[in-house]
Amino acid sequence: MPFRKDPPFPHGTVPSSAIVLVNLGTPDEPTRKAVRRYLKQFLSDPRVVEIPARIWWFILNLFILPFRSGQSAAKYRTIWTKEGSPLKVHTRKQAALLEKTLLDRSHEGVKVAMAMRYGSPSLPEVLD
């Protein structure tokens, strides 16, 4: 992920701070399509799989994604809650509790958000 320029700061405004809780990621829903999209993003990262890109592309697209997506979706369905993915639900709750704790301790203006490295809300989306 490339670095982005700081947004323009209009002088005379109150500076604000933010904390972003980042988790690895989770599919948006426990379906084959959503899990495939998540796995493709996650497993295409060369920091996750250090096999030469051309070789890995064939393995990923011809073997892993067609078969693993459905199997993983079935496993996700066993842990999915009414609120969604447990990882996303708990990360969202942690962000809300941290923001409330900071507010209770007189740290007004500190925004706390959550992001996922893979999946949504994506880290670039939250930082924007």
PDB file of C-alpha atoms in Angstrom:
ATOM      1  CA  MET A   1       0.000   0.000   0.000  1.00  0.00           C
ATOM      2  CA  PRO A   2       1.611   3.299  -1.066  1.00  0.00           C
ATOM      3  CA  PHE A   3       1.900   6.288   1.213  1.00  0.00           C
ATOM      4  CA  ARG A   4      -0.523   9.110   0.561  1.00  0.00           C
ATOM      5  CA  LYS A   5       0.028  12.821   0.908  1.00  0.00           C
ATOM      6  CA  ASP A   6      -1.377  14.559   3.959  1.00  0.00           C
ATOM      7  CA  PRO A   7      -4.633  16.354   3.227  1.00  0.00           C
ATOM      8  CA  PRO A   8      -4.447  20.158   3.204  1.00  0.00           C
ATOM      9  CA  PHE A   9      -4.705  21.674   6.675  1.00  0.00           C
ATOM     10  CA  PRO A  10      -6.670  24.920   6.841  1.00  0.00           C
ATOM     11  CA  HIS A  11      -5.073  27.032   9.553  1.00  0.00           C
ATOM     12  CA  GLY A  12      -7.369  28.145  12.315  1.00  0.00           C
ATOM     13  CA  THR A  13      -9.177  24.814  12.542  1.00  0.00           C
ATOM     14  CA  VAL A  14      -9.002  22.533  15.533  1.00  0.00           C
ATOM     15  CA  PRO A  15      -6.636  19.626  14.855  1.00  0.00           C
ATOM     16  CA  SER A  16      -8.120  16.189  15.241  1.00  0.00           C
ATOM     17  CA  SER A  17      -6.654  12.795  15.927  1.00  0.00           C
ATOM     18  CA  ALA A  18      -7.658   9.314  14.914  1.00  0.00           C
ATOM     19  CA  ILE A  19      -6.828   5.781  15.905  1.00  0.00           C
ATOM     20  CA  VAL A  20      -7.387   2.976  13.417  1.00  0.00           C
ATOM     21  CA  LEU A  21      -7.685  -0.566  14.745  1.00  0.00           C
ATOM     22  CA  VAL A  22      -6.558  -2.860  11.939  1.00  0.00           C
ATOM     23  CA  ASN A  23      -7.278  -6.548  11.745  1.00  0.00           C
ATOM     24  CA  LEU A  24      -6.168  -9.058   9.131  1.00  0.00           C
ATOM     25  CA  GLY A  25      -9.525  -9.385   7.442  1.00  0.00           C
ATOM     26  CA  THR A  26     -12.610 -11.445   6.842  1.00  0.00           C
ATOM     27  CA  PRO A  27     -15.006 -12.076   3.966  1.00  0.00           C
ATOM     28  CA  ASP A  28     -18.075  -9.837   3.720  1.00  0.00           C
ATOM     29  CA  GLU A  29     -20.421 -12.815   3.937  1.00  0.00           C
ATOM     30  CA  PRO A  30     -20.105 -16.595   4.233  1.00  0.00           C
ATOM     31  CA  THR A  31     -20.744 -17.313   0.564  1.00  0.00           C
ATOM     32  CA  ARG A  32     -18.494 -18.972  -1.971  1.00  0.00           C
ATOM     33  CA  LYS A  33     -18.291 -15.746  -4.025  1.00  0.00           C
ATOM     34  CA  ALA A  34     -17.404 -13.491  -1.066  1.00  0.00           C
ATOM     35  CA  VAL A  35     -14.877 -15.973   0.343  1.00  0.00           C
ATOM     36  CA  ARG A  36     -13.284 -16.373  -3.090  1.00  0.00           C
ATOM     37  CA  ARG A  37     -12.915 -12.566  -3.393  1.00  0.00           C
ATOM     38  CA  TYR A  38     -11.363 -12.398   0.098  1.00  0.00           C
ATOM     39  CA  LEU A  39      -9.012 -15.351  -0.469  1.00  0.00           C
ATOM     40  CA  LYS A  40      -7.893 -13.954  -3.820  1.00  0.00           C
ATOM     41  CA  GLN A  41      -6.993 -10.620  -2.251  1.00  0.00           C
ATOM     42  CA  PHE A  42      -5.294 -12.217   0.755  1.00  0.00           C
ATOM     43  CA  LEU A  43      -3.410 -14.940  -1.093  1.00  0.00           C
ATOM     44  CA  SER A  44      -2.314 -12.623  -3.927  1.00  0.00           C
ATOM     45  CA  ASP A  45      -0.213 -10.579  -1.519  1.00  0.00           C
ATOM     46  CA  PRO A  46       3.444 -11.504  -2.156  1.00  0.00           C
ATOM     47  CA  ARG A  47       4.148 -10.954   1.549  1.00  0.00           C
ATOM     48  CA  VAL A  48       1.714 -13.775   2.377  1.00  0.00           C
ATOM     49  CA  VAL A  49       2.834 -16.305  -0.240  1.00  0.00           C
ATOM     50  CA  GLU A  50       6.453 -16.070  -1.334  1.00  0.00           C
ATOM     51  CA  ILE A  51       6.259 -18.313  -4.388  1.00  0.00           C
ATOM     52  CA  PRO A  52       7.228 -16.771  -7.752  1.00  0.00           C
ATOM     53  CA  ALA A  53       4.203 -14.828  -8.997  1.00  0.00           C
ATOM     54  CA  ARG A  54       3.667 -16.709 -12.280  1.00  0.00           C
ATOM     55  CA  ILE A  55       3.745 -20.110 -10.626  1.00  0.00           C
ATOM     56  CA  TRP A  56       1.555 -18.956  -7.750  1.00  0.00           C
ATOM     57  CA  TRP A  57      -1.026 -17.444 -10.144  1.00  0.00           C
ATOM     58  CA  PHE A  58      -1.672 -20.885 -11.663  1.00  0.00           C
ATOM     59  CA  ILE A  59      -1.817 -22.630  -8.299  1.00  0.00           C
ATOM     60  CA  LEU A  60      -4.128 -19.996  -6.834  1.00  0.00           C
ATOM     61  CA  ASN A  61      -6.520 -19.679  -9.768  1.00  0.00           C
ATOM     62  CA  LEU A  62      -6.634 -23.299 -10.934  1.00  0.00           C
ATOM     63  CA  PHE A  63      -6.519 -25.200  -7.659  1.00  0.00           C
ATOM     64  CA  ILE A  64      -6.988 -23.155  -4.510  1.00  0.00           C
ATOM     65  CA  LEU A  65      -9.754 -20.683  -5.392  1.00  0.00           C
ATOM     66  CA  PRO A  66     -12.045 -23.120  -7.247  1.00  0.00           C
ATOM     67  CA  PHE A  67     -11.976 -25.694  -4.459  1.00  0.00           C
ATOM     68  CA  ARG A  68     -11.069 -23.900  -1.239  1.00  0.00           C
ATOM     69  CA  SER A  69     -13.634 -21.086  -1.579  1.00  0.00           C
ATOM     70  CA  GLY A  70     -16.624 -23.386  -1.135  1.00  0.00           C
ATOM     71  CA  GLN A  71     -15.007 -25.355   1.682  1.00  0.00           C
ATOM     72  CA  SER A  72     -14.031 -22.189   3.534  1.00  0.00           C
ATOM     73  CA  ALA A  73     -17.484 -20.638   3.013  1.00  0.00           C
ATOM     74  CA  ALA A  74     -19.054 -23.690   4.670  1.00  0.00           C
ATOM     75  CA  LYS A  75     -16.739 -23.288   7.666  1.00  0.00           C
ATOM     76  CA  TYR A  76     -17.433 -19.546   7.889  1.00  0.00           C
ATOM     77  CA  ARG A  77     -21.186 -20.285   7.965  1.00  0.00           C
ATOM     78  CA  THR A  78     -20.693 -22.327  11.147  1.00  0.00           C
ATOM     79  CA  ILE A  79     -19.274 -19.333  13.054  1.00  0.00           C
ATOM     80  CA  TRP A  80     -21.166 -16.467  11.361  1.00  0.00           C
ATOM     81  CA  THR A  81     -23.504 -14.511  13.627  1.00  0.00           C
ATOM     82  CA  LYS A  82     -26.613 -12.405  12.973  1.00  0.00           C
ATOM     83  CA  GLU A  83     -24.340  -9.349  13.211  1.00  0.00           C
ATOM     84  CA  GLY A  84     -21.864 -10.769  10.689  1.00  0.00           C
ATOM     85  CA  SER A  85     -18.322 -12.062  10.843  1.00  0.00           C
ATOM     86  CA  PRO A  86     -17.175 -12.514  14.456  1.00  0.00           C
ATOM     87  CA  LEU A  87     -13.825 -10.859  13.666  1.00  0.00           C
ATOM     88  CA  LYS A  88     -15.499  -7.783  12.184  1.00  0.00           C
ATOM     89  CA  VAL A  89     -18.145  -7.633  14.938  1.00  0.00           C
ATOM     90  CA  HIS A  90     -15.576  -7.763  17.748  1.00  0.00           C
ATOM     91  CA  THR A  91     -13.190  -5.325  16.044  1.00  0.00           C
ATOM     92  CA  ARG A  92     -16.071  -2.854  15.555  1.00  0.00           C
ATOM     93  CA  LYS A  93     -17.052  -3.224  19.240  1.00  0.00           C
ATOM     94  CA  GLN A  94     -13.452  -2.699  20.356  1.00  0.00           C
ATOM     95  CA  ALA A  95     -13.233   0.497  18.308  1.00  0.00           C
ATOM     96  CA  ALA A  96     -16.490   1.806  19.782  1.00  0.00           C
ATOM     97  CA  LEU A  97     -15.412   0.955  23.350  1.00  0.00           C
ATOM     98  CA  LEU A  98     -12.003   2.566  22.881  1.00  0.00           C
ATOM     99  CA  GLU A  99     -13.597   5.739  21.511  1.00  0.00           C
ATOM    100  CA  LYS A 100     -16.005   5.850  24.466  1.00  0.00           C
ATOM    101  CA  THR A 101     -13.178   5.255  26.968  1.00  0.00           C
ATOM    102  CA  LEU A 102     -11.143   8.073  25.435  1.00  0.00           C
ATOM    103  CA  LEU A 103     -14.146  10.385  25.537  1.00  0.00           C
ATOM    104  CA  ASP A 104     -14.813   9.445  29.195  1.00  0.00           C
ATOM    105  CA  ARG A 105     -11.196  10.375  29.958  1.00  0.00           C
ATOM    106  CA  SER A 106     -11.547  13.826  28.364  1.00  0.00           C
ATOM    107  CA  HIS A 107      -9.930  13.015  25.029  1.00  0.00           C
ATOM    108  CA  GLU A 108     -12.607  14.697  22.945  1.00  0.00           C
ATOM    109  CA  GLY A 109     -12.143  14.739  19.224  1.00  0.00           C
ATOM    110  CA  VAL A 110     -10.291  11.438  18.980  1.00  0.00           C
ATOM    111  CA  LYS A 111     -12.023   9.365  16.321  1.00  0.00           C
ATOM    112  CA  VAL A 112     -11.563   5.601  16.495  1.00  0.00           C
ATOM    113  CA  ALA A 113     -12.207   3.538  13.378  1.00  0.00           C
ATOM    114  CA  MET A 114     -11.655  -0.048  12.335  1.00  0.00           C
ATOM    115  CA  ALA A 115     -10.226  -1.398   9.105  1.00  0.00           C
ATOM    116  CA  MET A 116      -9.266  -4.709   7.573  1.00  0.00           C
ATOM    117  CA  ARG A 117      -6.013  -5.310   5.750  1.00  0.00           C
ATOM    118  CA  TYR A 118      -7.864  -7.671   3.401  1.00  0.00           C
ATOM    119  CA  GLY A 119     -11.594  -7.298   2.844  1.00  0.00           C
ATOM    120  CA  SER A 120     -13.740  -4.392   3.942  1.00  0.00           C
ATOM    121  CA  PRO A 121     -13.681  -1.801   5.229  1.00  0.00           C
ATOM    122  CA  SER A 122     -10.268  -1.655   3.615  1.00  0.00           C
ATOM    123  CA  LEU A 123      -7.416   0.236   5.204  1.00  0.00           C
ATOM    124  CA  PRO A 124      -7.050   2.718   2.288  1.00  0.00           C
ATOM    125  CA  GLU A 125     -10.815   3.346   2.355  1.00  0.00           C
ATOM    126  CA  VAL A 126     -10.761   4.117   6.096  1.00  0.00           C
ATOM    127  CA  LEU A 127      -7.635   6.286   5.844  1.00  0.00           C
ATOM    128  CA  ASP A 128      -9.227   8.327   3.049  1.00  0.00           C
TER     129      ASP A 128
END
